[in-house]
CSV table of C-alpha atoms and ligand atoms in Angstrom, one decimal:
chain,number,residue,atom,x,y,z
A,12,MET,CA,15.7,-8.3,11.5
A,13,GLY,CA,12.8,-6.1,10.3
A,14,LEU,CA,9.9,-7.4,8.4
A,15,ASN,CA,9.6,-4.8,5.6
A,16,VAL,CA,6.6,-5.4,3.4
A,17,ILE,CA,5.3,-3.5,0.3
A,18,ILE,CA,1.8,-4.3,-1.0
A,19,LEU,CA,1.4,-3.5,-4.7
A,20,GLY,CA,-1.8,-3.6,-6.7
A,21,GLY,CA,-4.2,-1.4,-8.6
A,22,PRO,CA,-6.8,0.9,-7.0
A,23,GLY,CA,-9.4,-1.4,-5.5
A,24,ALA,CA,-7.2,-4.5,-5.5
A,25,GLY,CA,-7.5,-4.8,-1.7
A,26,LYS,CA,-4.1,-3.4,-0.8
A,27,GLY,CA,-5.4,-1.4,2.2
A,28,THR,CA,-7.4,-4.3,3.6
A,29,GLN,CA,-4.6,-6.8,3.2
A,30,ALA,CA,-2.0,-4.4,4.5
A,31,ALA,CA,-4.1,-3.8,7.6
A,32,LEU,CA,-4.7,-7.5,8.3
A,33,PHE,CA,-1.0,-8.4,7.8
A,34,ALA,CA,0.1,-5.5,10.0
A,35,LEU,CA,-2.3,-6.4,12.8
A,36,SER,CA,-1.4,-10.1,12.8
A,37,HIS,CA,2.3,-9.3,12.9
A,38,GLY,CA,2.3,-6.3,15.3
A,39,LEU,CA,3.6,-3.9,12.6
A,40,SER,CA,2.6,-0.4,11.6
A,41,LYS,CA,0.6,-0.1,8.3
A,42,ILE,CA,1.8,3.0,6.4
A,43,SER,CA,-0.7,4.1,3.8
A,44,THR,CA,0.3,7.2,1.8
A,45,GLY,CA,-3.3,7.7,0.7
A,46,ASP,CA,-4.6,7.7,4.4
A,47,ILE,CA,-1.8,10.0,5.4
A,48,LEU,CA,-2.8,12.5,2.6
A,49,ARG,CA,-6.5,12.2,3.3
A,50,GLN,CA,-5.8,12.9,7.0
A,51,GLY,CA,-3.5,15.8,6.0
A,52,VAL,CA,-6.4,17.3,4.0
A,53,LYS,CA,-8.7,17.0,7.0
A,54,ASP,CA,-6.1,18.6,9.2
A,55,ARG,CA,-5.5,21.3,6.5
A,56,LEU,CA,-1.8,20.8,6.4
A,57,PRO,CA,-0.4,23.3,3.9
A,58,LYS,CA,1.9,20.9,2.2
A,59,VAL,CA,-0.9,18.4,1.6
A,60,LEU,CA,-3.5,21.0,0.6
A,61,LEU,CA,-1.1,21.8,-2.3
A,62,VAL,CA,-1.6,18.2,-3.7
A,63,LYS,CA,-5.3,18.0,-3.0
A,64,GLU,CA,-6.4,19.0,-6.5
A,65,LYS,CA,-4.2,16.3,-8.0
A,66,MET,CA,-5.7,13.7,-5.6
A,67,ASP,CA,-9.2,14.9,-6.6
A,68,ARG,CA,-8.4,14.4,-10.2
A,69,GLY,CA,-7.0,10.9,-9.6
A,70,GLU,CA,-3.4,12.0,-10.4
A,71,LEU,CA,-0.3,11.2,-8.4
A,72,ALA,CA,0.9,13.7,-5.9
A,73,ASP,CA,4.4,14.9,-6.7
A,74,ASP,CA,7.3,12.6,-5.8
A,75,ASP,CA,9.2,15.1,-3.5
A,76,THR,CA,6.2,15.6,-1.2
A,77,ILE,CA,5.4,11.9,-1.0
A,78,ILE,CA,9.0,10.7,-0.6
A,79,GLU,CA,9.5,13.3,2.2
A,80,ILE,CA,6.3,12.0,4.0
A,81,VAL,CA,7.5,8.4,3.7
A,82,GLN,CA,11.0,9.2,4.8
A,83,ASP,CA,9.7,11.0,7.9
A,84,ARG,CA,7.2,8.2,8.7
A,85,LEU,CA,9.9,5.4,8.4
A,86,GLY,CA,12.1,7.4,10.8
A,87,ARG,CA,9.6,6.9,13.6
A,88,SER,CA,10.4,4.3,16.3
A,89,ASP,CA,7.3,2.2,15.6
A,90,THR,CA,8.9,1.0,12.4
A,91,SER,CA,12.1,-0.4,14.0
A,92,ARG,CA,10.8,-4.0,13.7
A,93,GLY,CA,9.5,-3.3,10.1
A,94,PHE,CA,6.5,-1.9,8.4
A,95,VAL,CA,3.8,-2.6,5.8
A,96,LEU,CA,3.6,0.0,3.0
A,97,ASP,CA,0.3,0.5,1.2
A,98,GLY,CA,0.2,2.8,-1.8
A,99,PHE,CA,3.9,3.5,-1.9
A,100,PRO,CA,5.9,3.3,-4.1
A,101,ARG,CA,3.6,4.3,-7.0
A,102,ASN,CA,6.3,4.8,-9.7
A,103,VAL,CA,9.9,3.9,-10.4
A,104,ALA,CA,11.3,7.1,-9.0
A,105,GLN,CA,9.6,6.4,-5.7
A,106,ALA,CA,10.9,2.8,-5.8
A,107,HIS,CA,14.5,4.1,-6.3
A,108,ALA,CA,14.0,6.5,-3.3
A,109,LEU,CA,12.7,3.7,-1.1
A,110,ASP,CA,15.8,1.6,-2.0
A,111,SER,CA,18.0,4.4,-0.9
A,112,ILE,CA,16.1,4.8,2.4
A,113,MET,CA,16.4,1.0,2.9
A,114,GLU,CA,20.1,1.0,2.4
A,115,LYS,CA,20.5,3.5,5.1
A,116,ARG,CA,18.2,1.6,7.5
A,117,ALA,CA,20.1,-1.7,7.1
A,118,LYS,CA,17.2,-3.5,8.7
A,119,GLY,CA,16.4,-6.4,6.4
A,120,ALA,CA,15.2,-6.9,2.8
A,121,LEU,CA,12.1,-5.6,1.2
A,122,LEU,CA,9.4,-8.2,0.7
A,123,ILE,CA,7.1,-7.2,-2.2
A,124,VAL,CA,3.7,-8.7,-2.9
A,125,ASP,CA,1.7,-7.7,-6.0
A,126,ILE,CA,-2.1,-8.3,-5.6
A,127,VAL,CA,-3.2,-9.0,-9.2
A,128,VAL,CA,-6.7,-8.0,-10.3
A,129,PRO,CA,-7.8,-7.3,-13.9
A,130,ASN,CA,-8.7,-3.7,-14.7
A,131,GLU,CA,-12.4,-4.4,-15.4
A,132,GLU,CA,-12.8,-6.0,-12.0
A,133,LEU,CA,-11.0,-3.0,-10.4
A,134,ALA,CA,-13.4,-0.6,-12.1
A,135,ARG,CA,-16.4,-2.6,-10.9
A,136,ARG,CA,-15.1,-2.7,-7.3
A,137,LEU,CA,-14.3,1.0,-7.2
A,138,SER,CA,-17.7,2.1,-8.4
A,139,SER,CA,-19.3,0.4,-5.4
A,140,ARG,CA,-16.6,1.0,-2.7
A,141,ARG,CA,-17.5,2.9,0.4
A,142,ILE,CA,-15.3,4.0,3.3
A,143,CYS,CA,-15.9,5.2,6.8
A,144,SER,CA,-16.0,9.0,6.9
A,145,VAL,CA,-14.3,9.0,10.3
A,146,CYS,CA,-11.7,6.2,10.5
A,147,GLY,CA,-11.3,5.4,6.7
A,148,MET,CA,-12.1,1.7,7.1
A,149,ASN,CA,-13.6,0.0,4.0
A,150,ALA,CA,-17.2,-1.2,4.2
A,151,GLU,CA,-17.8,-4.9,3.5
A,152,PRO,CA,-19.0,-5.3,-0.1
A,153,LEU,CA,-22.4,-6.6,0.8
A,154,GLN,CA,-22.9,-4.5,4.0
A,155,ASP,CA,-26.3,-2.8,4.6
A,156,PRO,CA,-25.8,0.7,3.0
A,157,LYS,CA,-27.2,2.3,6.2
A,158,ALA,CA,-25.1,0.3,8.7
A,159,ALA,CA,-22.5,2.3,10.7
A,160,CYS,CA,-18.8,1.5,10.9
A,161,GLN,CA,-18.2,-1.4,13.3
A,162,ARG,CA,-14.9,0.1,14.5
A,163,CYS,CA,-16.0,3.7,15.3
A,164,ARG,CA,-19.7,4.0,14.4
A,165,GLY,CA,-18.9,6.5,11.7
A,166,VAL,CA,-21.0,6.9,8.5
A,167,PHE,CA,-19.9,5.1,5.3
A,168,VAL,CA,-19.5,7.4,2.3
A,169,SER,CA,-18.1,7.1,-1.3
A,170,ARG,CA,-14.5,8.3,-1.7
A,171,THR,CA,-14.5,11.6,-3.6
A,172,ASP,CA,-12.0,10.0,-6.1
A,173,ASP,CA,-14.2,7.0,-6.7
A,174,THR,CA,-16.4,8.8,-9.3
A,175,GLU,CA,-16.4,7.2,-12.8
A,176,ALA,CA,-14.2,9.8,-14.5
A,177,VAL,CA,-11.7,9.8,-11.7
A,178,VAL,CA,-11.6,6.0,-11.5
A,179,LEU,CA,-10.7,5.8,-15.2
A,180,GLU,CA,-7.9,8.3,-14.7
A,181,ARG,CA,-6.6,6.4,-11.7
A,182,LEU,CA,-6.6,3.1,-13.7
A,183,ARG,CA,-4.8,4.8,-16.6
A,184,ILE,CA,-2.1,6.2,-14.2
A,185,TYR,CA,-1.8,2.8,-12.5
A,186,SER,CA,-1.1,1.1,-15.9
A,187,ASP,CA,1.3,3.8,-17.1
A,188,GLU,CA,3.2,4.5,-13.8
A,189,THR,CA,2.7,1.8,-11.2
A,190,LYS,CA,2.6,-1.4,-13.3
A,191,PRO,CA,6.2,-0.8,-14.4
A,192,LEU,CA,7.1,-1.6,-10.7
A,193,VAL,CA,6.4,-5.2,-11.5
A,194,GLU,CA,9.4,-5.1,-13.9
A,195,TYR,CA,11.5,-3.1,-11.4
A,196,TYR,CA,11.0,-5.6,-8.6
A,197,GLY,CA,10.2,-8.7,-10.7
A,198,ASP,CA,13.7,-10.2,-10.7
A,199,ARG,CA,14.2,-10.0,-6.9
A,200,PRO,CA,13.8,-13.3,-5.0
A,201,THR,CA,11.6,-11.4,-2.5
A,202,PHE,CA,8.9,-10.5,-5.2
A,203,PHE,CA,5.6,-12.4,-5.2
A,204,THR,CA,2.2,-12.2,-6.8
A,205,VAL,CA,-1.2,-13.2,-5.3
A,206,ASP,CA,-4.4,-13.7,-7.3
A,207,GLY,CA,-6.5,-10.8,-5.9
A,208,LYS,CA,-9.8,-12.1,-7.5
A,209,GLN,CA,-10.1,-14.6,-4.7
A,210,ALA,CA,-12.0,-14.0,-1.5
A,211,PRO,CA,-10.1,-11.6,0.9
A,212,GLU,CA,-9.6,-14.3,3.5
A,213,GLN,CA,-7.9,-16.5,0.8
A,214,VAL,CA,-5.7,-13.6,-0.4
A,215,ALA,CA,-4.7,-13.0,3.3
A,216,LEU,CA,-3.8,-16.6,3.8
A,217,GLU,CA,-1.6,-16.8,0.7
A,218,LEU,CA,0.0,-13.4,1.4
A,219,ASN,CA,0.8,-14.5,5.0
A,220,ASN,CA,2.3,-17.8,3.8
A,221,LEU,CA,4.4,-16.2,1.1
A,222,ILE,CA,5.8,-13.4,3.4
A,223,ASP,CA,6.4,-15.7,6.4
A,224,THR,CA,8.2,-18.2,4.3
A,225,ALA,CA,10.3,-15.5,2.5
A,226,ALA,CA,11.1,-13.8,5.9
A,227,ALA,CA,12.2,-17.1,7.4
A,228,ARG,CA,14.4,-17.9,4.3
A,229,SER,CA,16.0,-14.5,4.3
A,230,SER,CA,16.9,-14.6,8.1
A,231,THR,CA,18.5,-18.1,7.5
A,232,VAL,CA,20.6,-16.6,4.7
A,233,VAL,CA,21.7,-13.7,7.0
A,234,MET,CA,22.5,-16.1,9.8
A,235,GLU,CA,24.6,-18.3,7.4
A,236,ALA,CA,26.4,-15.3,6.1
A,237,GLN,CA,27.1,-14.2,9.7
A,238,GLY,CA,28.4,-17.7,10.5
A,239,GLU,CA,30.7,-17.6,7.5
A,240,ALA,CA,32.0,-14.2,8.5
A,241,ASN,CA,32.7,-15.4,12.1
A,242,ARG,CA,34.7,-18.4,10.9
B,25,AMP,P1,-4.9,5.7,-2.4
B,25,AMP,O1,-5.7,5.8,-1.1
B,25,AMP,O2,-3.6,4.9,-2.2
B,25,AMP,O3,-5.7,5.2,-3.6
B,25,AMP,O4,-4.4,7.2,-2.7
B,25,AMP,C1,-5.3,8.2,-2.9
B,25,AMP,C2,-4.6,9.3,-3.7
B,25,AMP,O5,-3.5,9.8,-2.9
B,25,AMP,C3,-4.0,8.9,-5.0
B,25,AMP,O6,-4.9,8.8,-6.1
B,25,AMP,C4,-2.9,9.9,-5.2
B,25,AMP,O7,-3.5,11.2,-5.7
B,25,AMP,C5,-2.4,10.2,-3.8
B,25,AMP,N1,-1.3,9.2,-3.5
B,25,AMP,C6,-1.3,8.2,-2.6
B,25,AMP,N2,-0.1,7.6,-2.5
B,25,AMP,C7,0.6,8.2,-3.4
B,25,AMP,C8,2.0,8.0,-3.9
B,25,AMP,N3,2.8,7.0,-3.4
B,25,AMP,N4,2.4,8.8,-4.9
B,25,AMP,C9,1.7,9.8,-5.4
B,25,AMP,N5,0.4,10.1,-5.0
B,25,AMP,C10,-0.1,9.3,-4.0
């Protein structure tokens, strides 16, 4: 059965960092729609260039484009054992689309973790965030500003959408469009929250425990159901 994980949370909550750690430790692919779009802008893909202005303003790209990107990406063979989604879904329409994709895949349930961080803390984090201009990795919060990226030796820069005005817009859109996902997923037994104000290592530990326990429980349920069916 696949391990299909969604990491939810506001901009700056640590979704990308946690998704990368979890994907690495479980041998899964991390799928970040933000990374795919930023790469698409670098590669000058026409479809992505059409949404660049929205990205620069901190608005969401249109659902059709994003859903098509995710559908294509989830069709690749490296997701056959599961995936870790970072930055998708971002609204209820995208969550519906993901549910339809999952029904057709029939490879296990979605496990959803919401990393909870208050808006004031998100704004503070975004104003000091820097990413590698080459590979996109986040700099450590206290890292020497002149240090190069440990992974690829690239230079760290601020993201173009981390300016104060754009950050405010991204937080507004998060509250209006993405937070309703907590209600959408909240009743599912596979929905969990983690306190994202903790140190990243502690967030990673809790997230691992929650997902591993839930995955073990859901595979037991499937095995029991198969046992019933075979009787
Ligand atoms: P992120 O790196 O996840 O903060 O995404 C950066 C920007 O890419 C967002 O501010 C949006 O403009 C766009 N984007 C990323 N994921 C999505 C999505 N699921 N739906 C719509 N727009 C997205």
